[in-house]
Each structure stands twice: as structure tokens, then as C-alpha cells.
PDB file of N, CA and C in Angstrom:
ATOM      1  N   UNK A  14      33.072 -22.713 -35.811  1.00  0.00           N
ATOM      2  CA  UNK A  14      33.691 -24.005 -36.039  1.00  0.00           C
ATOM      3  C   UNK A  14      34.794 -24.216 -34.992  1.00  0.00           C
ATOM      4  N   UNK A  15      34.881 -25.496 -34.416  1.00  0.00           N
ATOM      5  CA  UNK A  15      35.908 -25.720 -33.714  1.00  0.00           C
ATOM      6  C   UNK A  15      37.305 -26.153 -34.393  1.00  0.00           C
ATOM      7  N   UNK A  16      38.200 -25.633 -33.683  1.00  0.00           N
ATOM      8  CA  UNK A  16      39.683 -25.929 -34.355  1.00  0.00           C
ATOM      9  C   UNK A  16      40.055 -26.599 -33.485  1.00  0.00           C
ATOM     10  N   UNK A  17      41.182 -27.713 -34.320  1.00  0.00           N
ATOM     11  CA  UNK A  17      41.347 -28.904 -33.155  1.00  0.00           C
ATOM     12  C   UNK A  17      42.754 -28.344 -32.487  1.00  0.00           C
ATOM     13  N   UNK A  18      43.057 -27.257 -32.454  1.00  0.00           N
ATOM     14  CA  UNK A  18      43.816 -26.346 -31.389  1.00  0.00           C
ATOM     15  C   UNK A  18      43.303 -26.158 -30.046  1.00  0.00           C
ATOM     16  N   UNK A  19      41.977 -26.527 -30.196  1.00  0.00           N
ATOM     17  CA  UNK A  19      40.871 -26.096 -28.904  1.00  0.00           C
ATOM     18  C   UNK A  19      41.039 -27.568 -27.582  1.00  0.00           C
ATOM     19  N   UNK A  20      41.347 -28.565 -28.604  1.00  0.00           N
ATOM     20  CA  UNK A  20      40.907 -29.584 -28.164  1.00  0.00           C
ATOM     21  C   UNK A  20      42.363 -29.824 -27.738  1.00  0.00           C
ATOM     22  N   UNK A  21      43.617 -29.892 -28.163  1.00  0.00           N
ATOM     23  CA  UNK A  21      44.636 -30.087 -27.765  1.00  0.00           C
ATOM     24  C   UNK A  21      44.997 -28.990 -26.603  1.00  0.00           C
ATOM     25  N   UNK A  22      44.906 -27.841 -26.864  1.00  0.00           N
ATOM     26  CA  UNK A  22      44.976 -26.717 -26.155  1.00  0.00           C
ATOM     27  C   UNK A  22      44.348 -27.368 -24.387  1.00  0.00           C
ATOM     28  N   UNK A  23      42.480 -27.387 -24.471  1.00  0.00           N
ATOM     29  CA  UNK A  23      42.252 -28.005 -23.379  1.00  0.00           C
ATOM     30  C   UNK A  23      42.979 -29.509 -22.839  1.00  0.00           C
ATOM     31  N   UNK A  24      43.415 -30.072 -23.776  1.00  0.00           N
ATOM     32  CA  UNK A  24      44.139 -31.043 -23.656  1.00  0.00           C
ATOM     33  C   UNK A  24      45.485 -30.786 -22.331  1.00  0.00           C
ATOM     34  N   UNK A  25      46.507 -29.742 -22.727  1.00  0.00           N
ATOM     35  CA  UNK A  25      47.706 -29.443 -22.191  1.00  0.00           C
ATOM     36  C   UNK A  25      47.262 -29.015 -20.872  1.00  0.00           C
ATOM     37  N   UNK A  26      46.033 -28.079 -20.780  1.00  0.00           N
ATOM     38  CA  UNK A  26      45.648 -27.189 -19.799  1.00  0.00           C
ATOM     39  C   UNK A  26      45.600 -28.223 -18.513  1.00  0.00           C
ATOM     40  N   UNK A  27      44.294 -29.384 -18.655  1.00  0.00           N
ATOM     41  CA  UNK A  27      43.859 -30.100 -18.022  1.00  0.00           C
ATOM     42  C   UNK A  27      44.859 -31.285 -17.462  1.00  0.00           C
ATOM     43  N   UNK A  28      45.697 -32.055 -18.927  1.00  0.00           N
ATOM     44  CA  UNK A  28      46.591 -32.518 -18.268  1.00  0.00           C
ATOM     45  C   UNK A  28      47.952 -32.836 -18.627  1.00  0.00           C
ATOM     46  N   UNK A  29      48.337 -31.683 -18.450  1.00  0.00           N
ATOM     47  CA  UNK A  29      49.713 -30.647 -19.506  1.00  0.00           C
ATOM     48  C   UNK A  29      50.933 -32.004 -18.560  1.00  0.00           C
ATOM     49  N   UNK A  30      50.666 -31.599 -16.759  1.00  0.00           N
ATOM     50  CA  UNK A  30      52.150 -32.142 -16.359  1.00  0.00           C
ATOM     51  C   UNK A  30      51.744 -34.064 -16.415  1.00  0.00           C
ATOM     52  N   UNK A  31      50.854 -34.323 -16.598  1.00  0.00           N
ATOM     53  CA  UNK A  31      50.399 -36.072 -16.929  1.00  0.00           C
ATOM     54  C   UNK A  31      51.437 -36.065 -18.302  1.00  0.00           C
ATOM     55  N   UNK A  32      51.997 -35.404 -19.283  1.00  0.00           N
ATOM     56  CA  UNK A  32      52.341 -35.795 -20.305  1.00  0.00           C
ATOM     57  C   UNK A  32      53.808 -35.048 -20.706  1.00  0.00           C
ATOM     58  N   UNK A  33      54.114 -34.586 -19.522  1.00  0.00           N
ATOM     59  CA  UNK A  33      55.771 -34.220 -19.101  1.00  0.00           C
ATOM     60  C   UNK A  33      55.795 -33.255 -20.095  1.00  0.00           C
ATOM     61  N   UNK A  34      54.347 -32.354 -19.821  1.00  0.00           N
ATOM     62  CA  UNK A  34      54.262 -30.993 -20.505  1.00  0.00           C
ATOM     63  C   UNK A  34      55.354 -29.848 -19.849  1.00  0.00           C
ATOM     64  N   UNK A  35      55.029 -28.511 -20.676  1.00  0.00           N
ATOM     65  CA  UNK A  35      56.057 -27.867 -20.540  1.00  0.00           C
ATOM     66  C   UNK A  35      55.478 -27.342 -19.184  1.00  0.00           C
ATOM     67  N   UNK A  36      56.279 -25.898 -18.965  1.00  0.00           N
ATOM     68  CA  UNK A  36      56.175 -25.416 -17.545  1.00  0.00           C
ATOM     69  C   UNK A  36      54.806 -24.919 -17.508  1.00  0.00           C
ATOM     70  N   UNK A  37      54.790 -24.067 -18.816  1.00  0.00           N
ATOM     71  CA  UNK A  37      53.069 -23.490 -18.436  1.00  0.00           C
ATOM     72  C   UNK A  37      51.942 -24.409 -18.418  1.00  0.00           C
ATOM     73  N   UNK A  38      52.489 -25.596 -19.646  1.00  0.00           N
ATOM     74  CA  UNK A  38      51.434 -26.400 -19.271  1.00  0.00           C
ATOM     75  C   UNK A  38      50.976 -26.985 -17.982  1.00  0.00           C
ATOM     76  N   UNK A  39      52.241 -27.266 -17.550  1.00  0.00           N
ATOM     77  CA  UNK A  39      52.248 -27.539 -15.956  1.00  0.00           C
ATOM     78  C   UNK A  39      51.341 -26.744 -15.148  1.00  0.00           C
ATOM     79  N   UNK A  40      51.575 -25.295 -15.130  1.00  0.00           N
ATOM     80  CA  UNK A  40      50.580 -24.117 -14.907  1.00  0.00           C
ATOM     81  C   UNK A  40      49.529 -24.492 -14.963  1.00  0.00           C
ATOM     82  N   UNK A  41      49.378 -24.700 -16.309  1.00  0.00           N
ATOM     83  CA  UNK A  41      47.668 -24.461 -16.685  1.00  0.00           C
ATOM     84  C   UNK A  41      46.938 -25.909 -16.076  1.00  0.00           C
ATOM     85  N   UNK A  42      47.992 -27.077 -15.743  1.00  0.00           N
ATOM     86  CA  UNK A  42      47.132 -27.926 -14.891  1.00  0.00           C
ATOM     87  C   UNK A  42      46.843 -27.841 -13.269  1.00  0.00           C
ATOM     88  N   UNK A  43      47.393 -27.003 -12.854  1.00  0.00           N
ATOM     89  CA  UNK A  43      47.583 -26.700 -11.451  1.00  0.00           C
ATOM     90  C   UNK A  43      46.096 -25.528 -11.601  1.00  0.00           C
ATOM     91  N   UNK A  44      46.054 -24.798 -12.547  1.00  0.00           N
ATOM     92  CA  UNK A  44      44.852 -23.770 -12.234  1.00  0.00           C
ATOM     93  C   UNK A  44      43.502 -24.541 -12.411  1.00  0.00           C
ATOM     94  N   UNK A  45      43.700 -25.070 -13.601  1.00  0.00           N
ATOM     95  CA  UNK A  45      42.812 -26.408 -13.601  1.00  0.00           C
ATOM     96  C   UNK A  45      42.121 -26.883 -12.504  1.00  0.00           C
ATOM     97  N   UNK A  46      43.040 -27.346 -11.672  1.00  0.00           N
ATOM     98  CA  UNK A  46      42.690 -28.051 -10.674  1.00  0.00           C
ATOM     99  C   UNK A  46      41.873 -27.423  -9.512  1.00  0.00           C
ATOM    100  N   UNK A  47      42.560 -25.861  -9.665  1.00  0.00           N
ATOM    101  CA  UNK A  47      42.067 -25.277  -8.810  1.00  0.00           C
ATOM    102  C   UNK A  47      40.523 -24.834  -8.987  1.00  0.00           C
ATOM    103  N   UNK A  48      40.052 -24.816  -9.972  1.00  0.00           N
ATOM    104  CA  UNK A  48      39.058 -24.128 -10.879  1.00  0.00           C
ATOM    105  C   UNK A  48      38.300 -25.291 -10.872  1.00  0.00           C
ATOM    106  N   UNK A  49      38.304 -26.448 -10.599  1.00  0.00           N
ATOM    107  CA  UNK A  49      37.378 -27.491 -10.782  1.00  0.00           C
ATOM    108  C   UNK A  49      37.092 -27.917  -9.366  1.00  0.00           C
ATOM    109  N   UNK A  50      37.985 -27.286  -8.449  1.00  0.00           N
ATOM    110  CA  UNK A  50      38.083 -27.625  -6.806  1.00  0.00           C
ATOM    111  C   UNK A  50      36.719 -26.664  -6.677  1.00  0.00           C
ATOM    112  N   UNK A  51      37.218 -25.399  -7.137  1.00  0.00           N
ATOM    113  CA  UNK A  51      35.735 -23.943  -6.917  1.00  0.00           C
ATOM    114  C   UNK A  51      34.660 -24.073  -7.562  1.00  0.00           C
ATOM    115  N   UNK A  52      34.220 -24.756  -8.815  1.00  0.00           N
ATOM    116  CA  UNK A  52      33.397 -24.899  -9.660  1.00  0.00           C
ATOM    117  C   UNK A  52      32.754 -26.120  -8.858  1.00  0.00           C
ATOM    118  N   UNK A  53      33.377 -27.079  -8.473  1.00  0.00           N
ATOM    119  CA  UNK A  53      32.573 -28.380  -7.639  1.00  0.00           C
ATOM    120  C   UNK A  53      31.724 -27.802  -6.775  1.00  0.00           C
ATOM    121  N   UNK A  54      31.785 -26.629  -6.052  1.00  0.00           N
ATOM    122  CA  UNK A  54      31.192 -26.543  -4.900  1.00  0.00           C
ATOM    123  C   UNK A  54      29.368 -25.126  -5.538  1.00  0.00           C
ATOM    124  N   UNK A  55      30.040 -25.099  -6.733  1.00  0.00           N
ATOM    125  CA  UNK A  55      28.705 -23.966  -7.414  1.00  0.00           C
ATOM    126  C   UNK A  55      27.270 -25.124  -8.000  1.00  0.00           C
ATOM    127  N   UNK A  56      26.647 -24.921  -7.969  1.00  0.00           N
ATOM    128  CA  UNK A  56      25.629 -25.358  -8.209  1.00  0.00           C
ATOM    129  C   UNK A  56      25.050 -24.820  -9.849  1.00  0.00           C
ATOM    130  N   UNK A  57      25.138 -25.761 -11.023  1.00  0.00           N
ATOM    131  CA  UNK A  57      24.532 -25.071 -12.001  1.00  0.00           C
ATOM    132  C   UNK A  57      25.339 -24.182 -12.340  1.00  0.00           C
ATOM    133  N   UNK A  58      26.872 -24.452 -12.212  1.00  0.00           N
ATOM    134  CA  UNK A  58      27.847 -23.256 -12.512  1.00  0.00           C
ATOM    135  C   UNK A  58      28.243 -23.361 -14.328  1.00  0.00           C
ATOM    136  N   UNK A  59      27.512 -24.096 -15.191  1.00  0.00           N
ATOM    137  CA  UNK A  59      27.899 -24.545 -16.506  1.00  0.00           C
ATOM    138  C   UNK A  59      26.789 -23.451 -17.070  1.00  0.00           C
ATOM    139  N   UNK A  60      27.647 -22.633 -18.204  1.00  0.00           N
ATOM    140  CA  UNK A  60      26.633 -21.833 -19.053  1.00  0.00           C
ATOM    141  C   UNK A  60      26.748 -21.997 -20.230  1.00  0.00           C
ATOM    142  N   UNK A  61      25.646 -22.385 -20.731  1.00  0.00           N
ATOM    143  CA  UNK A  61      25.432 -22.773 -21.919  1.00  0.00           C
ATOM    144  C   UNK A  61      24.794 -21.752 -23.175  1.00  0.00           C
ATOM    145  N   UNK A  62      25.807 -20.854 -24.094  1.00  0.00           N
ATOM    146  CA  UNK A  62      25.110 -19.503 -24.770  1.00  0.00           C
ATOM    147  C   UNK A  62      24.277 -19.974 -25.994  1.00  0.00           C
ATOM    148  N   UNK A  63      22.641 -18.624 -25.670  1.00  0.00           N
ATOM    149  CA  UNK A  63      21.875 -19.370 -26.492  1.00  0.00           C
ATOM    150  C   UNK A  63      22.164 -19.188 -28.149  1.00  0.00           C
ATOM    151  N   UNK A  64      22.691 -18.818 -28.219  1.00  0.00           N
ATOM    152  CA  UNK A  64      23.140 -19.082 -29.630  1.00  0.00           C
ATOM    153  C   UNK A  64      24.877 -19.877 -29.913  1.00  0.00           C
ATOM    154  N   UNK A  65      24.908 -20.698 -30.695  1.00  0.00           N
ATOM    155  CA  UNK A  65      26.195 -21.064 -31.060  1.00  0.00           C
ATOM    156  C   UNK A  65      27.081 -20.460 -31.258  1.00  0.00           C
ATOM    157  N   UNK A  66      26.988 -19.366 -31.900  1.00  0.00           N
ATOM    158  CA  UNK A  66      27.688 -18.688 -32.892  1.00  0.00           C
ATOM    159  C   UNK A  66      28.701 -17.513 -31.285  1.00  0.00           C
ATOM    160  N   UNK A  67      27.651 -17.422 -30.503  1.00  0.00           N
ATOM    161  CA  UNK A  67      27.988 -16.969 -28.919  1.00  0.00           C
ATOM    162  C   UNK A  67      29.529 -17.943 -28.401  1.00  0.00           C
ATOM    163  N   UNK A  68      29.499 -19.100 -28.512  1.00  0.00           N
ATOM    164  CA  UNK A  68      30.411 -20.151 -27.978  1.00  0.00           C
ATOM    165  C   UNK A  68      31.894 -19.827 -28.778  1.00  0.00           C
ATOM    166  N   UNK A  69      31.880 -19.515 -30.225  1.00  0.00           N
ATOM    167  CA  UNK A  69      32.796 -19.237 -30.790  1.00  0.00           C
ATOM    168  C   UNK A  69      33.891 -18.180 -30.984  1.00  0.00           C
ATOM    169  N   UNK A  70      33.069 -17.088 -30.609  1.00  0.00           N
ATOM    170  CA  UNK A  70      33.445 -15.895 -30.449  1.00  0.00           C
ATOM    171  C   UNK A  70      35.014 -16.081 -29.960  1.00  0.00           C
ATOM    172  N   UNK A  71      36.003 -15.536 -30.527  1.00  0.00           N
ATOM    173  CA  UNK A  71      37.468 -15.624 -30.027  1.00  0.00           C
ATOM    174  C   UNK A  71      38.144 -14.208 -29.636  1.00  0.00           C
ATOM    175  N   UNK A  72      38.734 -13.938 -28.899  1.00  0.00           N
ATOM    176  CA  UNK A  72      39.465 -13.121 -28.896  1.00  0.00           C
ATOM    177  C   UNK A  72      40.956 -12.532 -28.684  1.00  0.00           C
ATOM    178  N   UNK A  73      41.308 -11.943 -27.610  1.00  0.00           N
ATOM    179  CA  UNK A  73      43.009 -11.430 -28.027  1.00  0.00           C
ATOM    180  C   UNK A  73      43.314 -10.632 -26.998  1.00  0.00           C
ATOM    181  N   UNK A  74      45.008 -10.365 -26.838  1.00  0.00           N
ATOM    182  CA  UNK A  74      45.256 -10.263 -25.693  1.00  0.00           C
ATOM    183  C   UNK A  74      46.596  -8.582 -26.338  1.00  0.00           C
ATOM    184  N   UNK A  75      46.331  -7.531 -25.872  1.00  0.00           N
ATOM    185  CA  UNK A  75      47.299  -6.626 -26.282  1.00  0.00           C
ATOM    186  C   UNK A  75      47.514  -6.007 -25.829  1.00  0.00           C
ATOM    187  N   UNK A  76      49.056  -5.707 -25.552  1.00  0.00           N
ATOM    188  CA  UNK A  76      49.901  -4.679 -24.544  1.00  0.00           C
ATOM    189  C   UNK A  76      50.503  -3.415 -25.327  1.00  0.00           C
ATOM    190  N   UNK A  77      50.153  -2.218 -25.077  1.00  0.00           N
ATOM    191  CA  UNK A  77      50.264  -0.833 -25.797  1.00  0.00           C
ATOM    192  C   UNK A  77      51.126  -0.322 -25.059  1.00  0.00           C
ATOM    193  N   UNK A  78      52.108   0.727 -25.948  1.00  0.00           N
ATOM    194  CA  UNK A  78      53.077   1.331 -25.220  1.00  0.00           C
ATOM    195  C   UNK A  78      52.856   2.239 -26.363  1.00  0.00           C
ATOM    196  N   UNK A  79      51.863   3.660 -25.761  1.00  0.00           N
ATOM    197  CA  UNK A  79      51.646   4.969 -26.775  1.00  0.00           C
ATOM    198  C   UNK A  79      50.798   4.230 -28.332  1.00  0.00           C
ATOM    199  N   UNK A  80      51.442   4.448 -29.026  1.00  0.00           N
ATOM    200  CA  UNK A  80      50.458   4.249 -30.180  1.00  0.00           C
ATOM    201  C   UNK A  80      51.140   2.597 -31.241  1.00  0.00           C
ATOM    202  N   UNK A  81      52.250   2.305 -29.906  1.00  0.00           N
ATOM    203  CA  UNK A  81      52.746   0.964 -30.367  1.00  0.00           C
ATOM    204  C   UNK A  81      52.412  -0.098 -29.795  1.00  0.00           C
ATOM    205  N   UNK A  82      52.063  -1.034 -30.500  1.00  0.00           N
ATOM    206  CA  UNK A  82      51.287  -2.403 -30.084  1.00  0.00           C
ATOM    207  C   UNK A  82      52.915  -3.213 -29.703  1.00  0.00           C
ATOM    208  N   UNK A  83      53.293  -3.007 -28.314  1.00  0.00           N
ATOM    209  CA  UNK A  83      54.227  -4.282 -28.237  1.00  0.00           C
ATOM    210  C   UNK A  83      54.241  -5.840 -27.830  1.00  0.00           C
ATOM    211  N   UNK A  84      53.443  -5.890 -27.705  1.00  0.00           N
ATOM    212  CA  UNK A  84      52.562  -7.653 -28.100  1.00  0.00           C
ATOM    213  C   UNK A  84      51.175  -7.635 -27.783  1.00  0.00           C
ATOM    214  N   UNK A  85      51.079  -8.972 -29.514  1.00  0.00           N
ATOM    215  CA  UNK A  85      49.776  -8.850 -29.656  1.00  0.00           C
ATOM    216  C   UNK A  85      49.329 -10.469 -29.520  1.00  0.00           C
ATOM    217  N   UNK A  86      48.766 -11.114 -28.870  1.00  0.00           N
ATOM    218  CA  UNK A  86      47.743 -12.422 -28.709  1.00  0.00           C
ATOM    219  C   UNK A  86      46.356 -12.753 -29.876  1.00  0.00           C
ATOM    220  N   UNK A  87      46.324 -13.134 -30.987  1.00  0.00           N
ATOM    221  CA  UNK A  87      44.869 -13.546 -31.337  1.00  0.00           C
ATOM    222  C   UNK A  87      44.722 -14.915 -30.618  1.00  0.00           C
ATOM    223  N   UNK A  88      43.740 -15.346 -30.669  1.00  0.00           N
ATOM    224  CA  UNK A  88      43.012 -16.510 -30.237  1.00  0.00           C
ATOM    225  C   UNK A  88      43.038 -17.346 -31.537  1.00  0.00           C
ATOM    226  N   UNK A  89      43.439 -18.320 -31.414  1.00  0.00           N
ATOM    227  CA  UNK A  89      43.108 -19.443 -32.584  1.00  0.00           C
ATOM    228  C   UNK A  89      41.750 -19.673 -32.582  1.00  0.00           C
ATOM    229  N   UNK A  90      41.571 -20.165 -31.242  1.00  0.00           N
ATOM    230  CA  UNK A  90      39.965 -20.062 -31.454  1.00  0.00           C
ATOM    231  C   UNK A  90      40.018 -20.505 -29.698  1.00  0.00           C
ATOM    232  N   UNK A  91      38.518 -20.897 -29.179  1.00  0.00           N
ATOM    233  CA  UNK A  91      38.432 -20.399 -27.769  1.00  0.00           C
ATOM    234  C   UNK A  91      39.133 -21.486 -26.842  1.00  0.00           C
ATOM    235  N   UNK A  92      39.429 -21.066 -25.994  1.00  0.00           N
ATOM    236  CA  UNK A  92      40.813 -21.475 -24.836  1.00  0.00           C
ATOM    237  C   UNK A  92      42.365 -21.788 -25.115  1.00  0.00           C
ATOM    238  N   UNK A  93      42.611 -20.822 -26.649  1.00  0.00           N
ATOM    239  CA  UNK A  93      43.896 -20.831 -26.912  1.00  0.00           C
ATOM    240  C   UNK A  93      44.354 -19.461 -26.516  1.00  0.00           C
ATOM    241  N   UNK A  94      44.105 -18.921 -25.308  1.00  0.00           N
ATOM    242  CA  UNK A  94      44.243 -17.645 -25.222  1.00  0.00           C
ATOM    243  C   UNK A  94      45.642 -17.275 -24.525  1.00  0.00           C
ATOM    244  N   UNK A  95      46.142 -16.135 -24.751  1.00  0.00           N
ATOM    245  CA  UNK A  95      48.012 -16.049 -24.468  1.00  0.00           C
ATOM    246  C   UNK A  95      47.972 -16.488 -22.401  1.00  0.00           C
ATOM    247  N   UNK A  96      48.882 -16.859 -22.176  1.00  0.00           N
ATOM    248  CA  UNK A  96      49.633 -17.542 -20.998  1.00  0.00           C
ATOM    249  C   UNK A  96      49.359 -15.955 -20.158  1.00  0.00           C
ATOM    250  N   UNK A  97      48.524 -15.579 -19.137  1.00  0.00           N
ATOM    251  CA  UNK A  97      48.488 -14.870 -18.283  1.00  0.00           C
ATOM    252  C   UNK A  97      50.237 -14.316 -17.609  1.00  0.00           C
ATOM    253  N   UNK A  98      50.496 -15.232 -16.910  1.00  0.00           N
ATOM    254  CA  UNK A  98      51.739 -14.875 -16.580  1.00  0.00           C
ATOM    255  C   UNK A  98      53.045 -14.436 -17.648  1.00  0.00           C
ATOM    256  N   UNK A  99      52.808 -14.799 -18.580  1.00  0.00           N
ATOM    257  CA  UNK A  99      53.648 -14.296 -19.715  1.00  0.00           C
ATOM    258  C   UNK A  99      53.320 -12.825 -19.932  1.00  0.00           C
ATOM    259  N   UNK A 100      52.036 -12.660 -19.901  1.00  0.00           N
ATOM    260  CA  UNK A 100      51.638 -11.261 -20.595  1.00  0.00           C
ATOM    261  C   UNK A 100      51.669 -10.428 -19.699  1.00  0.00           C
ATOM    262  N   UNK A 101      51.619 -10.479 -18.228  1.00  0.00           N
ATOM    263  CA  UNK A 101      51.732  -9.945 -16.788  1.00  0.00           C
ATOM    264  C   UNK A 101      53.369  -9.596 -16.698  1.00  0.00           C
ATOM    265  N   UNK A 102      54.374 -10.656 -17.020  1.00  0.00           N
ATOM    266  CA  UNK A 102      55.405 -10.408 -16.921  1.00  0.00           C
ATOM    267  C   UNK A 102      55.773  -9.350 -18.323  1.00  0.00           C
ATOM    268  N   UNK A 103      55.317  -9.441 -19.388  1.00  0.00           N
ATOM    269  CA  UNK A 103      55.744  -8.415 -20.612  1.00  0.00           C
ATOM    270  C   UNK A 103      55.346  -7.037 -20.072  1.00  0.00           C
ATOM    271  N   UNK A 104      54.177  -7.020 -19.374  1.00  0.00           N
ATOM    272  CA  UNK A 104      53.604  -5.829 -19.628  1.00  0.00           C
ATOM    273  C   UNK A 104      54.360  -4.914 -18.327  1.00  0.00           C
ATOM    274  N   UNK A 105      54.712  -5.846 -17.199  1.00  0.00           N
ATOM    275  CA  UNK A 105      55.857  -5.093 -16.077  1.00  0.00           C
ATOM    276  C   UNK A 105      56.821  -4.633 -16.762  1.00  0.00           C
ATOM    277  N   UNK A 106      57.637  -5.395 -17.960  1.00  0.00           N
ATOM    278  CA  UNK A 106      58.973  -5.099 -18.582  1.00  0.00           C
ATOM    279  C   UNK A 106      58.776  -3.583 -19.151  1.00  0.00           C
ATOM    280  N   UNK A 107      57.651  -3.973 -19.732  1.00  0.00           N
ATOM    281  CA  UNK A 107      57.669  -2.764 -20.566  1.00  0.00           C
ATOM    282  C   UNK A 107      56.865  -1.256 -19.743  1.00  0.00           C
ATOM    283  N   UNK A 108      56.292  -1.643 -18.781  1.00  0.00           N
ATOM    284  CA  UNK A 108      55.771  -0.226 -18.219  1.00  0.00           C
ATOM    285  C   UNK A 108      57.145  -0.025 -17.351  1.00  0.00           C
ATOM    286  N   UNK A 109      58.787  -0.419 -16.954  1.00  0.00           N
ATOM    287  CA  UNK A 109      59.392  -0.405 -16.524  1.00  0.00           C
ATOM    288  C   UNK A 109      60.536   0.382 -17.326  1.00  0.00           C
ATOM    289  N   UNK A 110      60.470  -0.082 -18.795  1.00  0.00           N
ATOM    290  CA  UNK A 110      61.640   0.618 -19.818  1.00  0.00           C
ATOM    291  C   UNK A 110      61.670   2.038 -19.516  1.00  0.00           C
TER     292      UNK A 110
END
């Protein structure tokens, strides 16, 4: 099932700084852009999984330090997934402590 997190979510991504979104949203429209600049030039680059239940599948994003989970990402559901640069910057902090 789709959650309308998905739809707002792609919403911010695509056109986060059109709506004096925040910084990442800002981000996530700049990668956007970039990703539709590289995808224009693929041929048949859209995949379509043969089962539905394939499309839904969500997942999660987690940074371990020994047997402690110090941040954890679920997915609301698909393309609500944690901010790359956020989790890049946690995970320097903490392989740094």
C-alpha cells in the first residue's frame, strides 16, 4: 500500500527548493535534477517489478558502534529513506569518538 508520505516525500525531493523547502529538500532537488539529466540519456531506464508486492518493499538505514545501534532509519514506506548526507556525517562522528 502506498502511504501518502511517499507522495509528499517525492513531492519535496523533486521540488523541495520551488516551495522554499528546507536545505535538504533543497538537496534532494538538485540530485533530482541530476538523476533525470543521467536517466534522459538511458534508453528503457524505467523498471517495472513483476510483482507488486516487489514495489513496496521498504527498508532502513543503520549505523553500529559494537553491539549498539547509534542511529536507526525505518522507511515509512518507499522514497522516505534517511538523508544520505546526514547519515554520512553521523557515521564520521561516531567512527571518530
Amino acid at each position: 500500500m502506498i502511504s501518502p508520505a511517499t507522495a509528499f516525500r517525492f513531492r519535496d525531493r523533486i521540488f523541495g527548493s520551488l516551495f522554499g523547502g528546507s536545505n535538504e529538500e533543497k538537496k534532494g532537488y538538485e540530485e533530482f535534477r541530476q538523476l533525470f539529466e543521467v536517466l534522459g540519456k538511458w534508453k528503457d531506464a524505467v523498471y517495472i517489478p513483476p510483482k507488486i508486492e516487489q514495489s513496496t518493499n521498504h527498508g532502513g538505514t543503520f549505523i553500529f558502534n559494537g553491539d549498539d545501534t547509534v542511529f536507526a532509519h525505518y522507511d515509512e514506506s518507499p522514497g522516505t529513506h534517511a538523508d544520505t548526507f546526514d547519515v554520512v556525517d553521523r557515521a564520521i562522528r561516531e567512527a571518530t569518538k
